[in-house]
Amino acid sequence: MAQWTSAMGSTQLARLLASQQDRPAGTGARRPPAYRALADGIRLLVLEGRVPVAARLPAERELAVALAVSRTTVAAAYEALRTEGFLESRRGAGSWTAVPAGNPLPARGLEPLPPEALGSMIDLGCAALPAPEPWLTRSVQGALEALPPYAHTHGDYPAGLPALREMLAERYTARGIPTMPEQIMVTTGAMGAIDAICHLFAGRGERIAVESPSYANILQLMREAGARLVPVAMAEGLQGWDMDRWRQVLRDAAPRLAYVVADFHNPTGALAGEDQRRQLVEAARSAGTVLVVDETMSELGLDPDLTMPRPVCGFDPGGSTVITVGSASKAFWAGMRIGWVRAAPDVIRSLVAARAYADLGTPVLEQLAVNWLLNTGGWESAVNVRRAQARENRDALVAAVRRELPGWEFEVPSGGLTLWVRTGGLSGSRLAEVGERVGVRVPSGPRFGVDGAFEGYVRLPFTVGGAVADEAAARLAAAARLVETGAGTGAQAAHPFVA
């Protein structure tokens, strides 16, 4: 049985390889043999996630024609990649990309930093800001005032409090998406929502298509649920989805689910355009794939002149293809573990029925707090505070990184909470390891990929500003110098991608 889950066409691969030609070769670099340059180019595309792991590569003759090189050159490059562990082959099944066993996914980076370490460590691991006060305190006070009638009930509301479901439905309707309360289920955070959806739609061994890169915690949740993840590379920079790749994966792999972040993608910050949203819904509908859309960042537009595209579910009026997930955790506060699902009524009924064997329901007091915010205008006021804070932090962090690490590459997103940074050829895993030694905690790129891709990246969240952002960038620069010289991680660190 073939081990590949997607395929890379020769024209597409040739275009990706050509895009590397404008990248600096480094001081004093000599031109390598043609086969070595081709092997290095493919290896870098895999490590950056632009060619997914487990993607079938074109046949040698086909790629040779597309690149206008000899078949011998392609054969030698493929053999070099097999020797290094970046390619696997089987007679009759072709060759597909891989990552060597010595490049495991880092085990750290996104878990909350223990409180006792906050004094000595700058934490860039979690994309979460402190609570926007006084709105947190006021919402809890409002919830306590509304609590007495609910205290006389059993307190279990598997679909969520009726008042909150109605309020959430009204908010979708106000956005131009007619929604009934029967289309809403309140969950314990977005993670709880996606976990429930995965268990309902994708049993063990089912394929789930995911953006590459994607949100690390969701990828891990799906792995632990036994899903087979099919990565779909994002377009360059902040261009959003590569629709040709999405159509190909949905057609060839026929995944049961696809998980995407259309609004200020985590980690890249990309905002998918309306035409991309329409095309993805159409492609998913044609393939019979359920599209799970994560909207947790949708209210965090940071640029004042930004016009938000229509929600993805707006292109699925029948409600048969798109399931939308929202949350209070990013827009308001991570400690407010309230999420929700918007879907067709029959899907909501199935999710609610399955919940009897999971957590039964979401805490009533927190639901009342969110309902108070939405009813009083407190939500809008709190989100405005959150946007201003994130915008200030973003601008400070961008300026500090550009000053301290001018060789690092990134594009500044118009919203969200994260900056996706290419580290000038340095190993993101090593930077994460050495960073903790010099007092800055940062998640490495492979956490956001499938099977070790994105070694040359780190994710920087907009959680610190001012002097702290300056110090964080200075510590990252110190970590980078240690990795470059090999002083931080041993002699092998001189090669940027050796594990």
XYZ file of N, CA, C and O in Angstrom, residues 122 393 395-405 440 464-477:
112
model
N 10.786 35.263 29.588
C 9.816 35.950 28.741
C 9.099 34.881 27.931
O 9.719 34.157 27.154
N 1.305 45.856 20.781
C 2.304 44.806 20.956
C 2.891 44.356 19.617
O 4.100 44.136 19.495
N 3.208 46.050 16.819
C 4.110 47.055 16.259
C 5.438 47.092 17.015
O 6.509 47.249 16.409
N 5.375 46.929 18.336
C 6.601 46.929 19.131
C 7.452 45.704 18.827
O 8.683 45.790 18.688
N 6.818 44.537 18.709
C 7.557 43.303 18.443
C 8.177 43.331 17.044
O 9.329 42.938 16.860
N 7.422 43.796 16.062
C 7.948 43.883 14.694
C 9.182 44.777 14.652
O 10.212 44.436 14.050
N 9.092 45.941 15.285
C 10.229 46.866 15.288
C 11.438 46.249 15.982
O 12.583 46.377 15.509
N 11.212 45.558 17.100
C 12.320 44.975 17.857
C 12.992 43.846 17.083
O 14.228 43.746 17.054
N 12.214 42.984 16.441
C 12.796 41.862 15.692
C 13.554 42.373 14.478
O 14.649 41.885 14.154
N 13.001 43.376 13.804
C 13.708 43.931 12.641
C 15.037 44.569 13.047
O 16.012 44.502 12.295
N 15.071 45.142 14.216
C 16.301 45.787 14.678
C 17.336 44.749 15.125
O 18.512 44.840 14.763
N 16.908 43.769 15.905
C 17.844 42.814 16.501
C 18.187 41.650 15.565
O 19.269 41.074 15.669
N 17.267 41.320 14.663
C 17.457 40.143 13.808
C 17.107 40.508 12.369
O 16.126 40.007 11.798
N 14.120 33.239 27.070
C 12.965 33.541 26.224
C 12.401 32.220 25.703
O 13.131 31.360 25.221
N 3.650 40.555 24.218
C 4.488 41.479 24.990
C 4.715 42.731 24.151
O 4.676 42.701 22.925
N 4.944 43.837 24.814
C 5.178 45.099 24.120
C 6.198 45.940 24.863
O 6.725 45.539 25.913
N 6.484 47.108 24.319
C 7.384 48.038 24.986
C 8.759 47.466 25.244
O 9.353 46.782 24.406
N 9.269 47.721 26.443
C 10.609 47.272 26.806
C 10.716 45.757 26.844
O 11.795 45.194 26.583
N 9.609 45.074 27.159
C 9.651 43.611 27.201
C 9.827 43.039 25.794
O 10.558 42.069 25.594
N 9.181 43.654 24.807
C 9.375 43.220 23.423
C 10.827 43.436 22.992
O 11.417 42.586 22.314
N 11.408 44.558 23.386
C 12.812 44.825 23.064
C 13.716 43.766 23.686
O 14.641 43.258 23.034
N 13.465 43.441 24.937
C 14.299 42.455 25.621
C 14.095 41.059 25.027
O 15.057 40.292 24.892
N 12.854 40.730 24.660
C 12.590 39.427 24.050
C 13.371 39.274 22.749
O 13.988 38.229 22.493
N 13.363 40.314 21.921
C 14.104 40.256 20.658
C 15.607 40.165 20.910
O 16.327 39.446 20.194
N 16.098 40.871 21.914
C 17.529 40.802 22.236
C 17.912 39.393 22.682
O 18.986 38.881 22.312
N 17.066 38.755 23.479
C 17.360 37.387 23.912
C 17.285 36.405 22.745
O 18.079 35.456 22.672
N 16.331 36.610 21.825
C 16.266 35.768 20.636
C 17.528 35.928 19.796
O 18.054 34.956 19.237
N 18.014 37.164 19.685
C 19.251 37.404 18.940
C 20.421 36.691 19.603
O 21.296 36.129 18.919
